[in-house]
Amino acid sequence: MSDEFYMSLALNEAWKFQGLTYPNPAVGCVILDKFGKILSIAAHQKAGCGHAELNGVALALKKINPNLIFPKNPNEIYNFILENHNNLLKGSKAFVTLEPCSHIGKTPPCAKLLVALKFSEVIIGYKDENKIAKGGAEILKRSNICVKFGVLEDKCKELIEPFLSWQNGNFSFLKLGASLNGVLKGGVITNLESRQMTHKFRSLIDLLVIGGNTVRIDRPRLDTRLINGTKNPDIFIYSKSKNFDKTIPLFEVRDRKILIQSDINLVKNYKFCMFEGGENLIKNLPPFVTHILIFFSEKFINLENLSINLNLKLLFMDKISDNFYGWFKILR
Amino acid sequence: MSDEFYMSLALNEAWKFQGLTYPNPAVGCVILDKFGKILSIAAHQKAGCGHAELNGVALALKKINPNLIFPKNPNEIYNFILENHNNLLKGSKAFVTLEPCSHIGKTPPCAKLLVALKFSEVIIGYKDENKIAKGGAEILKRSNICVKFGVLEDKCKELIEPFLSWQNGNFSFLKLGASLNGVLKGGVITNLESRQMTHKFRSLIDLLVIGGNTVRIDRPRLDTRLINGTKNPDIFIYSKSKNFDKTIPLFEVRDRKILIQSDINLVKNYKFCMFEGGENLIKNLPPFVTHILIFFSEKFINLENLSINLNLKLLFMDKISDNFYGWFKILR
């Protein structure tokens, strides 16, 4: 199969953790052995956990030697691999959506890991322009690893656009839960797994944005109970009037800052923001909201749809139990 | 990677040709070399063309030896492979969604092809119960090829449910083109590629079913012009009144039978039928319509949705240029 095929597998895996890696970029990695057999398909899943390459290498070694028992901390995994790889991955090929890092963060540089394991070739989707992390390809090349750039480059750039945005100050996306025929109302629309994913986002974002009318009518809690979360998001209520019934559950959630503001541009002071509606806010999305995450139930519902004009570009779609969801970019 | 992973690749490839293989089943095939490297991902694409295994083997050989120039006719390809394989696929592994056939149809048996090429293992999703084609696994086993059954069996069965239905007398599905928010009206919704795929179906089906009101209001042609088709579908107009303006373009299409009937069950006399709406027909889908194929544009449109209750199960989804489409099963 082509390099594009394997890069697609890496991209798909990475997209599953889009946003969930905040403040890190989503990155995917596929490792083939020297004969071209796929050993692992991995991604960076969460800040503080292993980079895509580390996860990919660990999975690949585990595939070859299922008896290996890895430590849990990524730094320990890194060292464990250096001590126990036994050249099992010598001559392997890695496909990474983003250039392997060259810096010491939670772990030593991924580029040096691939060198130590004697990879023969690294295929990179998008060159890392990040001041701190860039330069991984140089490390690889200096060790005579064959480096190829630009495979599915546009798609690999799309993958890290949220990261580039929050690095630039703000990434804001709208989350929707819809029936297959565009219905957003009438109670809970999507399945538990979809709502749990939303709660994961809530535990990671800097700000949850919601319209004043929705707060008044729906009386939401906007917490992270579905994942037994310990961190609940700060709330931005988009409203001219500061007058709210303080028995609305969201006001009861502890350790939360609540802003009630009519200037939506204040949201841009926060790096990672999720908009959760309602209809008025969706119909007047500010231009800095660049992406939409839609969870679809597999139902048509006998109710009115959300009737607006919006041009989107599908970036990624996946099943989530008996629902599916898609990441879309807003075309303006 | 697991057997399930490779079977998924075979399944996905097969689904791309769902319905287009009529009257044959949709079948997918993935071939790995003796080292576990993927050589090909293939599917049966059209009746009269190569079976999935034949296509997979041809692609795999072409991958190893790009200089091979294959003939076009499947029977000639089969013989060409027998003469030119040079044991290049010895020890290979095939994943097939359906048990390889044992019978001589347009080509000799696929099972015998895999034997001749000295495959070491064949992983089968769903056992072929077809009276004519079944027994492939026995042929494989007699030649000491390792045979494994039942990998993603349920999904492999889902894949051939349309085939099993039309073999049983009738497979009927509804085709929809919708915006992301469930709008079906307001002119052309989906992209050219989606409409071309619809026209491909029109060139294959035994009957196109459409509601009388839609015929009167939309005045459609219901032909296959977008693929320069030579065969246009017979039309079933679901209507109590037989009174239609004969200048409506669909009546002008040559070599077409047109039935105007109020008994929808007459549709069941035809093996492969596509319903194309409109709203009244969709709201009263007869129980023998078991599947829906939905093409989605990547837009929200400021119009009313199709407002009905319908529970679906997503079977397959894929991009089609800048749109996407999904095959759904209707849950009743």
XYZ file of C-alpha atoms in Angstrom:
664
model
C 0.000 0.000 0.000
C 1.015 3.605 -0.506
C 2.526 6.001 2.024
C -0.779 7.885 1.853
C -2.631 4.790 3.029
C -0.531 4.454 6.184
C -0.601 8.194 6.822
C -4.412 8.028 6.624
C -4.426 5.391 9.341
C -2.257 7.663 11.496
C -4.513 10.646 10.762
C -7.684 8.761 11.651
C -6.250 7.577 14.927
C -5.114 11.090 15.818
C -8.484 12.658 15.021
C -10.144 10.418 17.606
C -8.327 12.487 20.226
C -8.784 15.893 18.608
C -9.051 18.538 21.306
C -8.561 15.945 24.030
C -4.784 16.430 23.813
C -5.048 20.115 24.772
C -2.708 21.990 25.110
C -0.721 19.564 22.950
C -1.406 18.907 19.286
C -3.243 15.813 18.081
C -0.644 13.511 16.505
C -0.886 10.042 15.017
C 1.760 7.410 14.353
C 1.841 4.137 12.416
C 4.779 1.750 12.672
C 5.673 -0.922 10.101
C 8.328 -3.550 10.688
C 11.198 -3.999 8.243
C 8.999 -6.257 6.117
C 6.226 -3.686 5.864
C 3.810 -5.311 8.305
C 1.790 -2.916 10.470
C 2.900 -3.233 14.071
C 0.950 -0.405 15.604
C -1.446 2.460 15.001
C -1.219 4.968 17.822
C -1.916 8.553 18.801
C -1.142 11.090 21.448
C -4.219 10.826 23.648
C -3.839 13.328 26.461
C -1.348 15.917 27.683
C 1.004 14.319 30.192
C 0.684 10.932 28.496
C 2.987 9.517 25.854
C 3.538 11.203 22.519
C 2.216 9.370 19.456
C 5.666 7.974 18.632
C 6.241 6.692 22.167
C 2.814 5.051 22.208
C 3.398 3.614 18.753
C 6.784 2.184 19.693
C 5.466 0.707 22.949
C 2.521 -0.930 21.138
C 4.824 -2.259 18.420
C 7.211 -3.817 20.940
C 4.292 -5.302 22.824
C 3.051 -6.772 19.547
C 6.402 -8.483 18.940
C 6.946 -9.449 22.550
C 3.644 -9.682 24.451
C 5.550 -10.537 27.641
C 6.930 -7.016 27.988
C 5.301 -5.208 30.893
C 5.565 -1.477 30.485
C 5.669 1.064 33.318
C 2.912 3.701 33.357
C 4.673 7.034 33.423
C 5.699 8.161 29.898
C 9.188 9.078 31.019
C 9.630 5.631 32.549
C 8.195 4.033 29.391
C 10.754 5.947 27.351
C 13.632 4.644 29.462
C 12.187 1.146 29.636
C 12.072 1.061 25.835
C 15.678 2.228 25.545
C 16.728 -0.594 27.851
C 14.509 -3.378 26.513
C 14.012 -2.864 22.779
C 16.678 -5.478 21.867
C 16.801 -4.021 18.347
C 13.369 -5.567 17.725
C 12.340 -2.502 15.728
C 15.586 -2.195 13.770
C 14.779 -1.298 10.167
C 11.225 -0.245 11.007
C 9.343 2.562 9.324
C 7.325 5.213 11.144
C 4.553 7.363 9.689
C 3.900 10.438 11.813
C 1.398 13.172 11.082
C 3.699 15.765 12.684
C 7.500 15.932 12.706
C 8.836 14.058 15.754
C 9.797 16.439 18.526
C 13.388 17.350 19.283
C 12.893 18.750 22.774
C 12.774 17.415 26.293
C 9.279 17.825 27.646
C 7.472 15.222 29.756
C 9.690 12.776 27.861
C 13.033 13.071 26.059
C 12.824 13.783 22.304
C 10.820 11.341 20.163
C 13.321 11.822 17.335
C 16.079 10.429 19.549
C 13.917 7.441 20.450
C 13.495 6.518 16.783
C 17.264 6.917 16.316
C 18.063 4.721 19.302
C 15.743 1.998 17.997
C 17.431 2.136 14.579
C 14.373 2.999 12.503
C 15.282 3.030 8.821
C 12.709 5.521 7.589
C 10.398 8.178 8.997
C 7.612 9.608 6.867
C 6.357 12.941 8.133
C 3.059 14.589 7.236
C 3.597 18.116 8.469
C 6.815 19.875 9.379
C 6.833 21.136 12.944
C 7.216 24.915 12.977
C 6.965 25.078 16.745
C 9.988 26.944 18.124
C 10.534 24.522 20.968
C 9.763 21.184 19.332
C 11.037 21.611 15.759
C 14.214 20.084 14.370
C 13.338 16.416 14.847
C 13.929 15.614 11.193
C 17.484 16.975 11.456
C 18.206 14.602 14.331
C 16.880 11.700 12.250
C 18.822 12.659 9.144
C 22.078 13.021 11.089
C 21.675 9.345 12.045
C 21.142 8.375 8.410
C 17.463 7.702 8.845
C 15.659 8.280 5.576
C 13.186 11.137 6.082
C 10.335 11.907 3.742
C 8.183 15.015 4.143
C 4.811 16.097 2.913
C 2.718 12.910 2.704
C -0.907 14.097 3.039
C 0.549 17.390 4.213
C -2.724 19.335 3.880
C -4.639 16.800 5.928
C -1.875 16.689 8.527
C -2.009 20.477 8.740
C -5.811 20.370 9.148
C -5.265 17.986 12.043
C -3.173 20.488 14.000
C -5.133 23.612 13.087
C -6.892 23.605 16.468
C -3.451 23.430 18.126
C -2.085 26.233 15.948
C -5.159 28.296 16.822
C -4.919 27.947 20.577
C -1.204 28.565 20.375
C -2.149 31.792 18.632
C -4.471 32.720 21.456
C -7.821 31.048 20.874
C -9.476 27.956 19.446
C -13.249 27.987 19.654
C -15.590 25.298 18.404
C -19.320 24.698 18.496
C -20.602 21.378 19.827
C -23.963 20.134 18.572
C -26.012 17.048 19.242
C -28.433 16.430 16.385
C -30.758 13.839 14.967
C -30.069 12.649 11.426
C -32.630 15.154 10.175
C -31.169 18.152 11.966
C -33.311 18.233 15.107
C -31.517 19.700 18.143
C -34.383 19.964 20.575
C -36.841 17.711 22.340
C -34.699 16.343 25.148
C -31.584 14.212 25.051
C -30.698 13.505 21.402
C -27.403 11.633 21.449
C -26.194 8.534 23.268
C -24.331 8.306 26.557
C -20.925 7.879 24.911
C -21.407 11.091 22.915
C -22.382 13.003 26.021
C -19.436 11.544 27.905
C -17.129 12.816 25.200
C -18.713 16.253 25.599
C -18.049 16.048 29.331
C -14.411 15.144 28.585
C -14.162 18.343 26.579
C -15.771 20.247 29.424
C -13.063 18.958 31.748
C -10.335 20.256 29.419
C -11.574 23.564 27.997
C -10.817 26.967 29.455
C -14.318 28.274 28.843
C -17.762 26.949 28.015
C -19.880 29.476 26.114
C -23.667 29.375 26.243
C -26.509 31.717 25.372
C -28.495 33.424 28.123
C -31.840 32.161 26.846
C -30.643 28.588 26.921
C -29.516 29.008 30.504
C -32.905 30.435 31.474
C -34.971 27.825 29.638
C -32.891 24.637 29.935
C -31.517 25.369 33.437
C -28.408 23.269 32.751
C -25.715 22.146 35.176
C -22.891 22.113 32.608
C -20.632 19.956 34.697
C -18.614 16.802 34.060
C -20.689 14.296 36.045
C -20.869 11.745 33.200
C -17.121 11.148 33.503
C -17.022 11.699 37.254
C -14.934 14.772 36.459
C -13.165 16.743 39.147
C -12.659 19.874 37.052
C -15.681 21.737 35.757
C -15.451 24.431 33.107
C -15.751 28.146 33.679
C -18.870 29.494 32.023
C -19.415 32.420 29.717
C -23.095 33.311 29.513
C -23.731 35.420 26.445
C -26.432 37.792 27.638
C -27.247 41.461 27.806
C -29.055 41.095 31.100
C -27.024 39.968 34.094
C -30.196 38.876 35.800
C -30.326 35.091 36.317
C -32.099 32.847 38.757
C -29.204 31.665 40.894
C -30.922 28.348 41.637
C -30.140 27.300 38.049
C -27.830 24.305 38.638
C -24.803 25.681 36.784
C -24.461 28.348 39.496
C -24.242 25.654 42.156
C -21.155 23.945 40.684
C -18.126 24.625 42.882
C -14.806 26.178 41.923
C -16.225 27.699 38.770
C -15.943 31.201 37.426
C -19.068 32.526 35.684
C -18.940 35.497 33.336
C -22.154 37.093 32.126
C -21.270 39.329 29.222
C -22.763 40.808 26.073
C -19.407 41.205 24.319
C -18.728 37.831 22.692
C -15.203 38.901 21.752
C -14.156 38.538 25.386
C -14.200 34.779 24.731
C -11.051 35.249 22.686
C -9.138 35.923 25.896
C -9.410 32.194 26.616
C -7.389 29.658 24.697
C -9.694 26.672 24.308
C -13.425 27.329 24.224
C -16.460 25.214 23.493
C -19.791 26.754 22.444
C -22.807 24.687 23.446
C -25.637 26.756 21.951
C -28.543 27.560 21.935
C -30.138 28.464 18.708
C -29.672 32.226 18.933
C -25.954 31.836 19.592
C -25.609 29.279 16.776
C -27.362 31.605 14.366
C -24.927 34.368 15.290
C -21.667 32.457 15.598
C -18.743 34.886 15.874
C -16.092 34.498 13.135
C -13.490 33.148 15.545
C -15.549 29.966 15.972
C -13.887 27.962 13.215
C -14.976 24.364 13.810
C -18.115 22.389 14.636
C -18.236 19.038 16.341
C -21.550 17.325 15.623
C -22.775 14.200 17.352
C -25.495 12.514 15.312
C -28.023 10.081 16.651
C -29.106 7.467 14.127
C -32.665 8.692 14.137
C -35.029 10.890 12.245
C -37.210 12.760 14.727
C -40.609 14.202 13.979
C -39.658 17.749 15.001
C -38.376 20.921 13.337
C -34.714 21.157 12.454
C -32.215 23.890 13.218
C -32.854 25.973 10.144
C -29.781 28.033 9.237
C -27.352 28.449 6.361
C -23.883 27.105 7.011
C -21.230 25.728 4.686
C -18.971 23.135 6.224
C -16.079 20.896 5.301
C -15.963 17.419 6.810
C -12.575 16.742 8.401
C -13.200 13.492 10.240
C -16.058 11.163 11.033
C -16.290 8.138 13.271
C -18.759 5.901 14.992
C -19.304 6.383 18.702
C -21.216 3.299 19.829
C -24.596 3.502 18.021
C -24.162 7.186 17.135
C -21.546 8.867 14.977
C -19.806 12.201 15.105
C -17.973 14.498 12.761
C -15.490 17.341 13.017
C -16.306 20.049 10.493
C -14.576 23.250 9.532
C -16.814 26.258 8.922
C -16.361 27.702 5.428
C -17.058 31.416 5.336
C -2.788 -5.873 13.841
C -5.678 -8.227 14.487
C -7.650 -10.287 12.003
C -10.553 -7.964 12.737
C -8.524 -4.995 11.546
C -7.829 -6.552 8.147
C -11.378 -7.826 7.822
C -12.589 -4.251 8.458
C -10.478 -3.054 5.555
C -12.047 -5.724 3.357
C -15.535 -4.819 4.590
C -15.054 -1.106 3.922
C -13.825 -1.730 0.418
C -16.767 -4.023 -0.291
C -19.345 -1.536 1.024
C -18.184 1.041 -1.517
C -19.746 -1.195 -4.149
C -22.868 -2.162 -2.227
C -25.747 -2.663 -4.626
C -23.502 -1.932 -7.605
C -22.566 -5.618 -7.805
C -26.182 -6.674 -8.428
C -27.106 -9.511 -8.887
C -23.884 -10.618 -7.192
C -23.077 -10.042 -3.521
C -20.733 -7.276 -2.366
C -17.481 -8.960 -1.318
C -14.171 -7.564 -0.095
C -10.710 -9.105 0.026
C -7.422 -8.121 1.671
C -4.182 -9.917 0.870
C -1.093 -9.944 3.085
C 2.238 -11.375 1.979
C 3.986 -14.065 4.022
C 5.546 -11.351 6.200
C 2.198 -9.754 6.995
C 2.523 -6.737 4.722
C -0.691 -5.597 3.029
C -0.434 -6.216 -0.694
C -3.944 -5.348 -1.758
C -7.380 -4.246 -0.638
C -9.952 -5.149 -3.235
C -13.629 -5.763 -3.836
C -16.011 -7.215 -6.340
C -17.156 -4.094 -8.165
C -19.658 -5.148 -10.791
C -21.300 -8.298 -12.088
C -19.269 -9.687 -14.970
C -16.045 -8.246 -13.552
C -13.577 -10.069 -11.328
C -14.561 -11.504 -7.967
C -12.970 -9.837 -4.926
C -10.337 -12.583 -4.636
C -9.372 -12.342 -8.297
C -9.079 -8.558 -8.079
C -7.125 -8.835 -4.838
C -4.699 -11.371 -6.291
C -4.189 -9.336 -9.480
C -3.527 -6.158 -7.468
C -1.157 -8.016 -5.156
C 0.849 -9.455 -8.052
C 0.955 -6.036 -9.698
C 2.251 -4.618 -6.434
C 5.109 -7.140 -6.351
C 5.781 -7.005 -10.074
C 4.579 -3.709 -11.581
C 5.685 -4.896 -15.032
C 2.893 -7.448 -15.265
C 0.289 -6.373 -17.801
C -3.034 -8.027 -17.134
C -5.695 -8.845 -19.714
C -9.138 -7.264 -19.211
C -11.588 -10.120 -19.229
C -11.857 -11.779 -15.792
C -11.565 -15.259 -17.241
C -8.394 -14.262 -19.074
C -7.062 -12.593 -15.910
C -7.660 -15.842 -14.047
C -5.666 -17.856 -16.582
C -2.977 -15.186 -16.858
C -2.487 -15.363 -13.100
C -2.228 -19.151 -13.155
C 0.506 -18.885 -15.782
C 2.415 -15.917 -14.414
C 2.218 -15.945 -10.632
C 5.705 -17.469 -10.245
C 4.825 -18.422 -6.668
C 5.072 -14.740 -5.763
C 2.103 -15.088 -3.423
C 3.226 -18.345 -1.827
C 2.547 -18.201 1.902
C 0.176 -15.254 1.577
C -2.884 -14.722 3.675
C -6.292 -13.677 2.360
C -9.107 -12.055 4.305
C -12.434 -12.424 2.536
C -15.785 -11.170 3.774
C -17.527 -14.131 2.131
C -16.326 -17.707 1.669
C -14.481 -18.015 -1.662
C -16.662 -19.564 -4.339
C -16.284 -23.153 -5.441
C -18.172 -22.921 -8.712
C -17.414 -22.019 -12.298
C -19.232 -18.824 -13.205
C -17.715 -16.049 -15.302
C -14.431 -17.338 -13.870
C -13.273 -20.687 -12.458
C -13.562 -21.071 -8.638
C -11.768 -18.488 -6.487
C -10.965 -21.193 -3.952
C -8.945 -23.060 -6.586
C -7.081 -19.866 -7.467
C -5.937 -19.444 -3.876
C -4.891 -23.100 -3.818
C -2.918 -22.775 -7.053
C -1.094 -19.727 -5.709
C -0.188 -21.596 -2.510
C -1.848 -19.287 -0.029
C -1.114 -20.413 3.517
C -4.195 -19.060 5.229
C -7.666 -17.816 4.358
C -9.744 -15.925 6.900
C -13.433 -15.910 6.084
C -16.024 -13.546 7.503
C -19.249 -15.252 6.513
C -19.831 -18.824 5.357
C -21.412 -19.002 1.933
C -24.779 -20.736 2.152
C -25.466 -20.253 -1.525
C -26.254 -23.627 -3.098
C -24.158 -22.995 -6.170
C -21.149 -21.185 -4.726
C -20.667 -22.837 -1.324
C -17.938 -25.309 -0.466
C -14.911 -23.101 -1.126
C -13.527 -23.665 2.357
C -13.529 -27.428 1.780
C -11.414 -27.003 -1.345
C -8.978 -24.847 0.632
C -8.775 -27.273 3.540
C -8.163 -30.257 1.257
C -5.036 -28.444 0.065
C -3.880 -27.872 3.630
C -4.651 -24.183 3.600
C -5.451 -22.987 7.097
C -9.045 -21.735 7.139
C -10.519 -19.552 9.852
C -14.200 -18.705 9.979
C -16.273 -16.081 11.673
C -14.056 -12.988 11.886
C -16.497 -10.035 12.094
C -19.147 -12.510 11.018
C -22.091 -10.235 11.914
C -20.695 -7.354 9.895
C -19.908 -9.670 6.997
C -23.468 -10.909 7.112
C -24.793 -7.331 7.140
C -22.753 -6.712 4.020
C -24.544 -9.405 2.045
C -28.024 -8.842 3.447
C -29.064 -6.939 0.307
C -27.866 -9.921 -1.752
C -29.690 -12.400 0.463
C -32.825 -10.240 0.124
C -32.869 -10.030 -3.645
C -32.080 -13.726 -3.832
C -35.184 -14.178 -1.724
C -37.217 -12.149 -4.179
C -36.815 -8.476 -3.329
C -34.373 -5.926 -1.971
C -35.789 -2.424 -1.715
C -33.996 0.644 -0.422
C -34.785 4.314 -0.132
C -32.335 6.830 -1.572
C -32.254 10.296 -0.028
C -30.215 13.398 -0.682
C -30.188 15.637 2.379
C -28.471 18.635 3.841
C -26.691 18.162 7.167
C -29.778 19.516 8.900
C -32.227 17.189 7.202
C -33.464 19.379 4.346
C -34.527 17.430 1.255
C -36.106 20.187 -0.793
C -35.097 23.454 -2.438
C -33.425 22.160 -5.583
C -30.304 20.091 -6.004
C -28.891 19.227 -2.571
C -25.960 16.891 -3.165
C -22.882 17.072 -5.351
C -22.407 15.700 -8.857
C -20.589 12.570 -7.662
C -23.489 11.668 -5.368
C -25.989 12.103 -8.167
C -23.810 10.073 -10.510
C -23.818 7.254 -7.999
C -27.621 7.478 -7.930
C -27.647 7.224 -11.714
C -25.401 4.142 -11.489
C -28.033 2.559 -9.268
C -30.719 3.578 -11.749
C -28.820 1.726 -14.469
C -28.768 -1.466 -12.368
C -32.089 -1.667 -10.560
C -35.141 -3.499 -11.806
C -37.544 -0.796 -10.672
C -37.453 2.819 -9.550
C -40.321 3.682 -7.222
C -41.588 7.241 -6.911
C -44.672 8.934 -5.537
C -47.297 10.358 -7.868
C -47.187 13.831 -6.328
C -43.453 14.045 -6.835
C -43.857 13.133 -10.469
C -46.515 15.827 -10.925
C -44.618 18.552 -9.070
C -40.968 17.838 -9.883
C -41.569 16.578 -13.436
C -38.438 14.405 -13.296
C -36.722 12.530 -16.117
C -35.365 9.718 -13.897
C -32.814 8.597 -16.417
C -29.068 7.842 -16.271
C -27.741 10.863 -18.195
C -25.114 11.748 -15.558
C -23.252 8.521 -16.350
C -24.188 8.526 -20.051
C -26.152 5.408 -19.244
C -27.685 3.255 -21.922
C -30.138 1.446 -19.676
C -32.820 3.447 -17.900
C -34.909 2.019 -15.086
C -38.504 0.958 -15.311
C -40.675 3.230 -13.182
C -43.313 2.469 -10.600
C -45.442 5.523 -9.894
C -47.251 5.074 -6.622
C -50.558 6.800 -7.268
C -54.266 6.210 -7.060
C -54.944 8.310 -10.130
C -53.516 7.081 -13.405
C -53.868 10.558 -14.862
C -50.471 12.101 -15.642
C -49.345 14.781 -18.045
C -47.459 12.697 -20.602
C -45.098 15.576 -21.385
C -43.425 14.945 -18.012
C -39.892 13.964 -19.110
C -39.874 10.500 -17.515
C -42.535 9.419 -20.030
C -40.267 10.429 -22.903
C -37.417 8.090 -21.944
C -37.223 5.199 -24.427
C -37.347 1.488 -23.717
C -38.872 1.958 -20.312
C -41.854 0.309 -18.732
C -44.002 2.582 -16.544
C -46.407 1.191 -13.978
C -48.897 3.476 -12.276
C -50.292 1.582 -9.320
C -51.820 2.170 -5.920
C -50.767 -1.221 -4.528
C -47.221 -0.750 -3.269
C -46.836 -4.477 -2.678
C -46.568 -5.016 -6.426
C -43.032 -3.644 -6.076
C -42.080 -6.896 -4.380
C -42.401 -8.660 -7.733
C -39.153 -6.974 -8.728
C -35.823 -8.050 -7.288
C -33.831 -4.846 -6.872
C -35.792 -1.651 -6.277
C -34.845 1.890 -5.370
C -37.315 4.306 -3.802
C -36.619 7.950 -4.614
C -39.379 9.682 -2.620
C -41.140 12.027 -2.220
C -42.219 12.957 1.257
C -45.534 11.129 1.274
C -43.910 7.893 0.155
C -41.082 8.301 2.683
C -43.573 8.864 5.465
C -45.352 5.663 4.497
C -42.471 3.371 3.645
C -43.684 -0.197 3.235
C -42.051 -2.734 5.582
C -40.153 -4.460 2.776
C -38.006 -1.337 2.357
C -35.219 -2.346 4.717
C -32.345 0.041 3.960
C -31.753 3.748 3.354
C -28.896 5.233 1.415
C -28.435 8.886 2.374
C -26.194 11.315 0.553
C -25.381 14.298 2.769
C -24.190 17.654 1.531
C -21.866 19.401 3.972
C -24.293 22.248 4.471
C -26.950 23.474 6.772
C -29.770 24.990 4.741
C -32.250 27.538 5.987
C -35.305 25.416 5.160
C -37.569 22.931 6.914
C -36.363 19.365 7.375
C -38.053 16.118 6.568
C -39.878 15.691 9.835
C -40.547 12.010 10.529
C -39.715 9.370 13.100
C -37.304 6.716 11.959
C -34.780 4.578 13.838
C -31.743 3.580 11.854
C -28.511 1.668 12.222
C -25.454 2.975 10.435
C -23.797 0.212 8.406
C -21.240 2.133 6.391
C -20.219 5.716 5.773
C -17.767 7.237 3.344
C -16.795 10.507 1.736
C -17.877 11.117 -1.834
C -15.837 14.118 -2.962
C -17.027 17.021 -0.764
C -20.173 15.179 0.371
C -20.548 11.988 2.319
C -23.007 9.127 2.264
C -24.184 6.398 4.544
C -25.960 3.062 4.247
C -28.450 2.603 7.056
C -30.664 -0.263 8.068
C -34.173 0.630 9.178
C -34.931 -0.610 12.696
C -38.612 -1.345 13.145
